[in-house]
Coordinates of C-alpha atoms and ligand atoms in Angstrom, one line a residue:
M105 CA 0.0 0.0 0.0
G106 CA 1.1 3.6 -0.6
I107 CA -0.1 6.9 0.8
L108 CA -1.2 9.3 -2.0
T109 CA -2.8 12.7 -2.1
N110 CA -4.3 12.6 -5.5
I111 CA -4.5 11.0 -9.0
Q112 CA -4.8 13.6 -11.7
R113 CA -6.0 12.4 -15.1
F114 CA -5.4 14.2 -18.4
S115 CA -2.4 16.1 -17.1
L116 CA -0.2 17.8 -19.7
N117 CA 2.6 19.2 -17.7
D118 CA 4.2 16.1 -16.2
G119 CA 6.0 14.6 -19.2
P120 CA 5.3 14.0 -22.8
G121 CA 1.8 13.5 -24.2
I122 CA -1.4 13.0 -22.2
R123 CA -0.7 11.5 -18.8
S124 CA -2.1 10.6 -15.5
T125 CA -0.1 11.9 -12.5
V126 CA 0.0 10.0 -9.2
F127 CA 0.9 12.2 -6.3
F128 CA 2.8 10.5 -3.4
K129 CA 2.6 12.0 0.1
G130 CA 5.7 12.8 2.1
C131 CA 8.9 14.6 1.2
N132 CA 12.5 14.4 2.6
L133 CA 13.3 18.0 1.6
R134 CA 11.8 21.2 3.0
C135 CA 12.1 23.7 0.1
R136 CA 11.0 27.0 1.7
W137 CA 8.9 27.9 -1.4
C138 CA 7.1 24.5 -1.7
H139 CA 3.8 25.0 -3.5
N140 CA 2.4 21.7 -2.3
P141 CA 2.9 21.9 1.5
E142 CA 0.1 19.4 2.0
T143 CA 2.5 16.7 0.5
L144 CA 5.4 17.4 3.0
S145 CA 4.1 15.2 5.8
A146 CA 4.1 11.4 5.1
R147 CA 0.8 11.0 7.0
P148 CA -2.7 11.9 6.0
Q149 CA -3.8 15.3 7.3
L150 CA -6.9 17.4 7.7
L151 CA -6.9 20.6 5.6
R152 CA -9.0 23.3 7.2
Y153 CA -10.4 26.3 5.2
G154 CA -11.8 28.4 8.0
Q155 CA -13.3 31.1 5.8
K156 CA -15.7 28.5 4.3
C157 CA -17.0 27.3 7.7
I158 CA -20.6 28.2 8.4
G159 CA -20.5 27.1 12.0
C160 CA -23.0 24.2 11.7
G161 CA -21.1 22.0 14.2
A162 CA -21.6 18.8 12.2
C163 CA -17.9 18.1 12.4
V164 CA -17.9 18.3 16.2
T165 CA -20.7 15.6 16.3
A166 CA -19.0 13.4 13.8
C167 CA -15.5 13.4 15.3
P168 CA -14.8 10.1 17.2
T169 CA -11.8 11.5 19.1
G170 CA -13.1 14.8 20.3
S171 CA -10.6 16.7 18.2
R172 CA -13.1 19.2 17.0
S173 CA -15.0 21.2 19.6
L174 CA -17.0 24.4 20.0
S175 CA -15.8 27.1 22.3
P176 CA -16.9 30.7 22.9
E177 CA -14.2 31.7 20.6
G178 CA -15.4 29.4 17.8
L179 CA -14.4 26.0 16.5
R180 CA -11.3 24.4 17.9
Y181 CA -9.1 21.7 16.4
E182 CA -6.7 19.5 18.3
E183 CA -4.1 18.1 15.8
K184 CA -2.4 15.9 18.4
T185 CA -5.5 13.7 18.9
C186 CA -6.7 13.8 15.3
T187 CA -6.3 10.4 13.6
A188 CA -7.1 11.8 10.2
C189 CA -10.1 9.5 9.8
G190 CA -11.9 12.0 7.6
A191 CA -15.3 11.6 9.3
C192 CA -15.6 15.4 9.8
A193 CA -14.7 16.1 6.2
D194 CA -17.4 13.7 5.1
V195 CA -20.1 15.7 6.9
C196 CA -18.8 19.2 6.1
F197 CA -20.9 20.3 3.1
S198 CA -19.5 23.8 2.9
G199 CA -16.0 22.5 1.8
A200 CA -14.3 23.8 4.9
L201 CA -12.6 20.5 5.7
E202 CA -10.7 18.2 3.3
L203 CA -8.8 15.0 4.2
C204 CA -5.5 15.0 2.3
G205 CA -3.8 11.6 1.8
R206 CA -5.0 8.0 2.1
E207 CA -3.8 4.5 1.5
Y208 CA -4.1 3.1 -2.0
S209 CA -3.3 -0.4 -3.3
V210 CA -1.5 -0.9 -6.6
D211 CA -4.7 -2.4 -8.1
E212 CA -6.7 0.7 -7.0
V213 CA -4.3 3.0 -8.8
L214 CA -4.3 0.8 -11.9
G215 CA -8.1 0.8 -11.9
E216 CA -8.0 4.6 -12.2
V217 CA -5.1 5.2 -14.5
L218 CA -5.6 2.3 -17.0
Q219 CA -9.0 3.9 -18.0
D220 CA -7.0 6.4 -20.1
K221 CA -4.6 3.9 -21.8
P222 CA -5.9 4.7 -25.3
Y223 CA -5.1 8.4 -24.8
Y224 CA -1.6 7.5 -23.6
E225 CA -1.0 5.4 -26.7
H226 CA -2.3 8.0 -29.2
S227 CA -0.4 10.9 -27.6
G228 CA 2.9 9.3 -26.6
G229 CA 1.9 9.8 -23.0
G230 CA 1.7 7.5 -19.9
V231 CA 1.7 7.7 -16.2
T232 CA 4.0 9.9 -14.1
L233 CA 4.7 9.3 -10.4
S234 CA 5.1 12.7 -8.6
G235 CA 4.7 14.2 -5.1
G236 CA 5.7 14.9 -2.5
E237 CA 8.6 12.7 -3.1
V238 CA 8.0 9.3 -4.9
L239 CA 11.3 7.8 -3.6
M240 CA 10.1 8.1 0.0
Q241 CA 7.9 5.1 -0.8
P242 CA 10.3 3.1 -3.0
A243 CA 8.7 -0.4 -2.6
F244 CA 5.2 0.9 -3.5
A245 CA 6.6 2.9 -6.4
C246 CA 8.5 -0.1 -7.7
Q247 CA 5.4 -2.4 -7.6
L248 CA 3.3 0.3 -9.3
L249 CA 5.8 1.0 -12.0
R250 CA 6.3 -2.7 -12.7
A251 CA 2.6 -3.3 -13.0
L252 CA 2.3 -0.4 -15.4
K253 CA 5.1 -1.6 -17.6
E254 CA 3.7 -5.1 -17.7
R255 CA 0.5 -3.6 -19.1
G256 CA 2.4 -1.7 -21.7
V257 CA 2.1 1.8 -20.2
S258 CA 5.0 4.3 -20.4
T259 CA 6.2 5.5 -17.0
A260 CA 8.0 8.6 -15.6
I261 CA 9.1 9.7 -12.2
E262 CA 9.4 13.3 -10.9
T263 CA 11.9 13.3 -8.1
N264 CA 14.3 15.4 -6.0
F265 CA 16.8 12.5 -6.5
S266 CA 18.4 12.9 -3.1
F267 CA 18.4 9.2 -2.2
P268 CA 21.0 6.4 -2.2
F269 CA 21.5 5.2 -5.7
E270 CA 21.9 1.4 -5.1
E271 CA 19.2 0.9 -2.5
V272 CA 16.5 3.2 -3.7
I273 CA 17.0 4.3 -7.3
G274 CA 18.5 1.1 -8.7
P275 CA 15.5 -1.2 -8.3
L276 CA 13.3 1.3 -10.1
L277 CA 15.5 1.6 -13.2
P278 CA 14.1 -1.3 -15.2
W279 CA 10.5 0.0 -14.8
T280 CA 11.0 3.7 -15.4
D281 CA 11.2 5.1 -19.0
L282 CA 11.8 8.7 -18.1
W283 CA 13.3 10.5 -15.1
M284 CA 12.4 14.1 -14.3
V285 CA 14.9 15.5 -11.8
D286 CA 15.1 18.9 -10.0
I287 CA 18.3 20.8 -9.5
K288 CA 17.2 23.7 -7.4
L289 CA 20.6 25.2 -6.6
F290 CA 24.1 24.3 -7.7
D291 CA 25.9 25.9 -4.7
A292 CA 26.0 23.3 -1.9
Q293 CA 25.6 25.7 1.0
A294 CA 22.7 27.6 -0.7
H295 CA 21.0 24.3 -1.5
K296 CA 21.3 23.2 2.1
R297 CA 20.0 26.6 3.4
W298 CA 16.9 26.7 1.1
T299 CA 15.9 23.1 0.9
G300 CA 17.4 21.5 4.0
G301 CA 19.3 18.8 1.9
D302 CA 22.7 18.2 0.3
N303 CA 22.9 18.4 -3.4
A304 CA 26.2 16.4 -3.9
C305 CA 24.2 13.2 -3.9
I306 CA 21.7 14.6 -6.4
L307 CA 24.5 15.6 -8.8
E308 CA 26.3 12.3 -8.4
N309 CA 23.0 10.3 -9.0
L310 CA 22.5 12.3 -12.2
R311 CA 26.0 11.3 -13.4
R312 CA 25.3 7.7 -12.7
L313 CA 21.9 7.8 -14.4
A314 CA 23.5 9.4 -17.5
A315 CA 26.3 6.7 -17.5
L316 CA 23.5 4.1 -17.8
G317 CA 22.0 6.1 -20.7
K318 CA 18.7 6.6 -19.0
P319 CA 16.6 9.5 -20.4
V320 CA 16.3 12.4 -18.1
I321 CA 14.8 15.9 -18.1
V322 CA 16.3 18.2 -15.5
R323 CA 14.2 21.1 -14.1
T324 CA 14.9 24.2 -12.0
P325 CA 12.0 25.9 -10.3
V326 CA 13.0 29.6 -10.5
I327 CA 12.3 31.3 -7.2
P328 CA 12.4 35.1 -6.7
G329 CA 15.4 36.0 -4.5
V330 CA 16.7 32.5 -4.4
N331 CA 17.9 31.3 -7.8
D332 CA 16.6 33.9 -10.3
A333 CA 20.0 35.2 -11.5
E334 CA 22.3 34.0 -14.2
A335 CA 24.9 33.3 -11.4
E336 CA 22.6 30.5 -10.2
I337 CA 21.3 29.1 -13.5
V338 CA 24.6 29.1 -15.5
P339 CA 26.5 26.7 -13.2
I340 CA 23.6 24.2 -13.4
A341 CA 23.6 24.5 -17.2
A342 CA 27.3 24.0 -17.3
F343 CA 27.0 20.8 -15.1
L344 CA 24.3 19.5 -17.5
K345 CA 26.8 19.5 -20.4
E346 CA 28.1 16.3 -18.6
I347 CA 24.7 14.6 -18.7
G348 CA 24.7 12.8 -22.0
S349 CA 21.2 11.3 -21.7
L350 CA 19.6 14.8 -21.0
Q351 CA 16.5 15.3 -23.1
Y352 CA 16.3 19.0 -22.3
Y353 CA 16.6 21.4 -19.4
E354 CA 13.5 23.2 -18.2
L355 CA 13.1 26.4 -16.1
L356 CA 9.8 26.4 -14.2
N357 CA 8.6 29.9 -13.2
F358 CA 7.6 30.3 -9.5
N359 CA 4.1 29.0 -8.8
P360 CA 2.3 31.0 -6.0
L361 CA -0.7 28.8 -5.9
G362 CA 0.1 27.0 -2.6
A363 CA -0.8 30.0 -0.4
S364 CA -4.3 28.8 0.7
K365 CA -2.9 25.4 1.5
Y366 CA -0.3 27.0 3.9
D367 CA -3.3 28.7 5.6
S368 CA -5.3 25.4 5.8
L369 CA -2.4 23.7 7.6
E370 CA -1.6 26.8 9.7
M371 CA 2.0 26.7 8.3
N372 CA 4.3 29.7 7.9
N373 CA 4.7 30.7 4.3
D374 CA 7.9 32.7 3.6
F375 CA 6.9 33.3 0.0
R376 CA 3.4 34.5 0.5
D377 CA 4.1 37.8 -1.4
A378 CA 6.4 36.4 -4.0
R379 CA 5.3 36.6 -7.7
P380 CA 6.4 34.8 -10.9
L381 CA 9.2 36.3 -12.8
P382 CA 8.3 38.5 -15.8
K383 CA 8.4 36.5 -19.0
E384 CA 11.3 38.4 -20.4
R385 CA 13.4 37.7 -17.3
I386 CA 12.9 34.0 -17.3
E387 CA 13.5 33.9 -21.1
A388 CA 16.8 35.8 -20.4
L389 CA 17.8 33.0 -17.9
A390 CA 16.9 30.4 -20.5
D391 CA 19.0 32.2 -23.1
A392 CA 22.0 32.2 -20.7
A393 CA 21.6 28.4 -20.4
R394 CA 21.1 28.0 -24.2
A395 CA 24.4 29.9 -24.8
L396 CA 26.1 26.8 -23.4
G397 CA 24.6 24.6 -26.1
L398 CA 21.7 23.1 -24.1
Q399 CA 18.1 22.7 -25.3
V400 CA 16.1 24.7 -22.8
K401 CA 12.3 25.0 -22.3
V402 CA 10.4 27.5 -20.1
G403 CA 7.4 26.1 -18.2
Ligands
SF4_705 S1 -18.9 20.8 9.4 FE1 -17.7 22.3 8.2 S2 -19.0 24.1 8.1 FE2 -19.9 22.8 9.8 S3 -18.8 23.6 11.6 FE3 -17.5 21.9 10.9 S4 -16.0 22.9 9.5 FE4 -17.7 24.4 9.8
SF4_706 S1 -10.2 13.7 10.8 FE1 -11.3 12.3 12.2 S2 -10.2 12.5 14.2 FE2 -9.5 14.2 12.9 S3 -10.8 16.0 13.5 FE3 -11.8 14.9 11.7 S4 -13.2 13.4 12.5 FE4 -11.8 14.0 14.2

């Protein structure tokens, strides 16, 4: 079984062609700009959109653990005792509560994504595992990828790639057609500061993947004030000259859409006021990478 947040059908931005994207829950990095904060924790969680609450009290009655209660100040929520059973969300018809994450079996995922197999075949698409971080649940990922390949479906993984190559990445290689790997920052200290993780292992894993000739797309989410200068992008592009199996390099403009999710989890959002880069600015960064001879896309 695996813990997933969502299965999105007819997705066009997670690899070639028409795809279904399977979102895993849990991540080992803590990128400070993350636009999917609900995928950081590996456990199911209750998202709470207080502005939609009409104060009906149905969630209080439904909660078997007393984690929701009414007080003179309004509704209260006790995260420590919440088991993320979802009973409150089931009775909240205003949309103020949403359970994020639940267990899925491989067969359940297959039942969903195989419905679109003809579309994958006609468009050159397939199924992409994304997250969160797929490699946090390597056994489930491996079973799912293998089952997809055995049914003739093309597969891809979006990953931060900061995992041991032999133990975690190696077993997935036979079942993965395309790797989509992020390099967020090339400078090791800056990478540690902004994401909480080391990038030496990511770069070494990319070298090893390339040595095996495995197709890979490398992407950099461009974040205002973090890596939005040529000084950050050009060293990544220079490194990618070594990666012989690179399909292309992609710069992804900052996505501010996660703001309401931070609120729903009562999490601090350092990038609440940040906005995407102007088109001409991100194109200038792409041109700086193209000048090194790479094929570069802007997403
Ligand atoms: S069920 Fe929903 S709308 Fe009713 S009190 Fe609970 S959170 Fe508010
Ligand atoms: S998810 Fe379950 S335990 Fe948590 S507040 Fe809702 S009903 Fe209570």
